[in-house]
Amino acid sequence: MYLTKEKKSELFENHGRLKSKSDTGSPESQISLFTYRIIHLTEHLKKNKKDFSTRLGLLKLVGKRRRLLDYLAKKDIERYRAIIAELNIRK
């Protein structure tokens, strides 16, 4: 499996708001998890161009991340700018 428990907890620890492994609900930690999954699915689709079900899942995941980023931008613009810079996401 591409996403192990260790990798997931590392993502939450590095990008979470509380800097702990149990911070799974903050927008920053969810955005970092979605970004990791988006990168993985993008690489998969480069090899498997006709995998349309995965493409649909990728598009849904990108939409979820976009909504979380919009929420974060409305709530706290500084946290939004920090996560954008940290994960190298551009709008």
PDB file of N, CA, C and O in Angstrom, residues 3-17 19-24 28-29 32-33 36 86-87:
ATOM      1  N   LEU A   3       0.237   4.279   1.184  1.00  0.00           N
ATOM      2  CA  LEU A   3       0.131   5.168   2.334  1.00  0.00           C
ATOM      3  C   LEU A   3       0.066   4.330   3.607  1.00  0.00           C
ATOM      4  O   LEU A   3      -0.962   3.805   3.967  1.00  0.00           O
ATOM      5  N   THR A   4       1.196   4.224   4.270  1.00  0.00           N
ATOM      6  CA  THR A   4       1.261   3.436   5.500  1.00  0.00           C
ATOM      7  C   THR A   4       0.871   4.295   6.696  1.00  0.00           C
ATOM      8  O   THR A   4       0.759   5.522   6.592  1.00  0.00           O
ATOM      9  N   LYS A   5       0.665   3.649   7.828  1.00  0.00           N
ATOM     10  CA  LYS A   5       0.327   4.377   9.052  1.00  0.00           C
ATOM     11  C   LYS A   5       1.434   5.347   9.428  1.00  0.00           C
ATOM     12  O   LYS A   5       1.177   6.466   9.877  1.00  0.00           O
ATOM     13  N   GLU A   6       2.674   4.918   9.231  1.00  0.00           N
ATOM     14  CA  GLU A   6       3.810   5.760   9.588  1.00  0.00           C
ATOM     15  C   GLU A   6       3.853   7.022   8.725  1.00  0.00           C
ATOM     16  O   GLU A   6       4.101   8.120   9.220  1.00  0.00           O
ATOM     17  N   LYS A   7       3.616   6.849   7.428  1.00  0.00           N
ATOM     18  CA  LYS A   7       3.647   7.986   6.515  1.00  0.00           C
ATOM     19  C   LYS A   7       2.514   8.960   6.837  1.00  0.00           C
ATOM     20  O   LYS A   7       2.696  10.182   6.832  1.00  0.00           O
ATOM     21  N   LYS A   8       1.336   8.402   7.151  1.00  0.00           N
ATOM     22  CA  LYS A   8       0.185   9.234   7.482  1.00  0.00           C
ATOM     23  C   LYS A   8       0.435  10.037   8.758  1.00  0.00           C
ATOM     24  O   LYS A   8       0.179  11.236   8.815  1.00  0.00           O
ATOM     25  N   SER A   9       0.966   9.364   9.779  1.00  0.00           N
ATOM     26  CA  SER A   9       1.238  10.075  11.027  1.00  0.00           C
ATOM     27  C   SER A   9       2.345  11.107  10.846  1.00  0.00           C
ATOM     28  O   SER A   9       2.329  12.169  11.469  1.00  0.00           O
ATOM     29  N   GLU A  10       3.294  10.820   9.953  1.00  0.00           N
ATOM     30  CA  GLU A  10       4.355  11.789   9.650  1.00  0.00           C
ATOM     31  C   GLU A  10       3.767  13.035   8.987  1.00  0.00           C
ATOM     32  O   GLU A  10       4.156  14.166   9.316  1.00  0.00           O
ATOM     33  N   LEU A  11       2.828  12.835   8.050  1.00  0.00           N
ATOM     34  CA  LEU A  11       2.177  13.975   7.405  1.00  0.00           C
ATOM     35  C   LEU A  11       1.423  14.822   8.427  1.00  0.00           C
ATOM     36  O   LEU A  11       1.500  16.055   8.413  1.00  0.00           O
ATOM     37  N   PHE A  12       0.695  14.160   9.333  1.00  0.00           N
ATOM     38  CA  PHE A  12      -0.062  14.895  10.342  1.00  0.00           C
ATOM     39  C   PHE A  12       0.874  15.636  11.294  1.00  0.00           C
ATOM     40  O   PHE A  12       0.577  16.744  11.725  1.00  0.00           O
ATOM     41  N   GLU A  13       1.996  15.010  11.612  1.00  0.00           N
ATOM     42  CA  GLU A  13       2.937  15.636  12.538  1.00  0.00           C
ATOM     43  C   GLU A  13       3.633  16.842  11.910  1.00  0.00           C
ATOM     44  O   GLU A  13       3.835  17.866  12.549  1.00  0.00           O
ATOM     45  N   ASN A  14       3.998  16.728  10.625  1.00  0.00           N
ATOM     46  CA  ASN A  14       4.728  17.803   9.955  1.00  0.00           C
ATOM     47  C   ASN A  14       3.841  18.993   9.594  1.00  0.00           C
ATOM     48  O   ASN A  14       4.279  20.139   9.651  1.00  0.00           O
ATOM     49  N   HIS A  15       2.608  18.711   9.200  1.00  0.00           N
ATOM     50  CA  HIS A  15       1.771  19.789   8.668  1.00  0.00           C
ATOM     51  C   HIS A  15       0.577  20.121   9.541  1.00  0.00           C
ATOM     52  O   HIS A  15      -0.140  21.071   9.253  1.00  0.00           O
ATOM     53  N   GLY A  16       0.343  19.350  10.582  1.00  0.00           N
ATOM     54  CA  GLY A  16      -0.803  19.611  11.438  1.00  0.00           C
ATOM     55  C   GLY A  16      -0.637  20.878  12.248  1.00  0.00           C
ATOM     56  O   GLY A  16       0.464  21.393  12.431  1.00  0.00           O
ATOM     57  N   ARG A  17      -1.725  21.361  12.752  1.00  0.00           N
ATOM     58  CA  ARG A  17      -1.699  22.618  13.492  1.00  0.00           C
ATOM     59  C   ARG A  17      -1.056  22.446  14.859  1.00  0.00           C
ATOM     60  O   ARG A  17      -0.350  23.308  15.345  1.00  0.00           O
ATOM     61  N   LYS A  19       1.055  19.988  15.668  1.00  0.00           N
ATOM     62  CA  LYS A  19       2.334  19.284  15.505  1.00  0.00           C
ATOM     63  C   LYS A  19       2.354  17.969  16.300  1.00  0.00           C
ATOM     64  O   LYS A  19       3.331  17.627  16.939  1.00  0.00           O
ATOM     65  N   SER A  20       1.238  17.260  16.291  1.00  0.00           N
ATOM     66  CA  SER A  20       1.177  15.954  16.930  1.00  0.00           C
ATOM     67  C   SER A  20       0.572  14.958  15.947  1.00  0.00           C
ATOM     68  O   SER A  20      -0.072  15.336  14.971  1.00  0.00           O
ATOM     69  N   LYS A  21       0.784  13.677  16.224  1.00  0.00           N
ATOM     70  CA  LYS A  21       0.286  12.636  15.331  1.00  0.00           C
ATOM     71  C   LYS A  21      -1.225  12.510  15.385  1.00  0.00           C
ATOM     72  O   LYS A  21      -1.842  11.986  14.474  1.00  0.00           O
ATOM     73  N   SER A  22      -1.831  13.005  16.463  1.00  0.00           N
ATOM     74  CA  SER A  22      -3.270  12.856  16.618  1.00  0.00           C
ATOM     75  C   SER A  22      -4.065  14.013  16.023  1.00  0.00           C
ATOM     76  O   SER A  22      -5.283  14.015  16.093  1.00  0.00           O
ATOM     77  N   ASP A  23      -3.400  14.993  15.434  1.00  0.00           N
ATOM     78  CA  ASP A  23      -4.085  16.144  14.842  1.00  0.00           C
ATOM     79  C   ASP A  23      -4.520  15.795  13.430  1.00  0.00           C
ATOM     80  O   ASP A  23      -3.874  16.143  12.456  1.00  0.00           O
ATOM     81  N   THR A  24      -5.636  15.075  13.321  1.00  0.00           N
ATOM     82  CA  THR A  24      -6.106  14.633  12.016  1.00  0.00           C
ATOM     83  C   THR A  24      -7.224  15.499  11.478  1.00  0.00           C
ATOM     84  O   THR A  24      -7.602  15.364  10.329  1.00  0.00           O
ATOM     85  N   GLU A  28      -5.100  22.034   7.798  1.00  0.00           N
ATOM     86  CA  GLU A  28      -3.736  21.902   7.291  1.00  0.00           C
ATOM     87  C   GLU A  28      -3.335  20.429   7.133  1.00  0.00           C
ATOM     88  O   GLU A  28      -2.739  20.047   6.138  1.00  0.00           O
ATOM     89  N   SER A  29      -3.668  19.615   8.127  1.00  0.00           N
ATOM     90  CA  SER A  29      -3.291  18.201   8.046  1.00  0.00           C
ATOM     91  C   SER A  29      -4.086  17.491   6.963  1.00  0.00           C
ATOM     92  O   SER A  29      -3.547  16.650   6.244  1.00  0.00           O
ATOM     93  N   SER A  32      -2.626  18.459   3.571  1.00  0.00           N
ATOM     94  CA  SER A  32      -1.358  17.770   3.287  1.00  0.00           C
ATOM     95  C   SER A  32      -1.608  16.314   2.903  1.00  0.00           C
ATOM     96  O   SER A  32      -0.957  15.796   2.002  1.00  0.00           O
ATOM     97  N   LEU A  33      -2.570  15.659   3.550  1.00  0.00           N
ATOM     98  CA  LEU A  33      -2.904  14.282   3.193  1.00  0.00           C
ATOM     99  C   LEU A  33      -3.487  14.218   1.784  1.00  0.00           C
ATOM    100  O   LEU A  33      -3.089  13.357   0.981  1.00  0.00           O
ATOM    101  N   TYR A  36      -0.724  14.667  -0.806  1.00  0.00           N
ATOM    102  CA  TYR A  36       0.073  13.449  -0.973  1.00  0.00           C
ATOM    103  C   TYR A  36      -0.667  12.450  -1.859  1.00  0.00           C
ATOM    104  O   TYR A  36      -0.083  11.855  -2.764  1.00  0.00           O
ATOM    105  N   GLU A  86       4.177  25.999   2.140  1.00  0.00           N
ATOM    106  CA  GLU A  86       4.791  24.782   2.664  1.00  0.00           C
ATOM    107  C   GLU A  86       4.647  23.606   1.690  1.00  0.00           C
ATOM    108  O   GLU A  86       5.563  22.813   1.514  1.00  0.00           O
ATOM    109  N   LEU A  87       3.480  23.501   1.037  1.00  0.00           N
ATOM    110  CA  LEU A  87       3.208  22.366   0.149  1.00  0.00           C
ATOM    111  C   LEU A  87       3.423  22.694  -1.322  1.00  0.00           C
ATOM    112  O   LEU A  87       3.229  21.834  -2.182  1.00  0.00           O
TER     113      LEU A  87
END
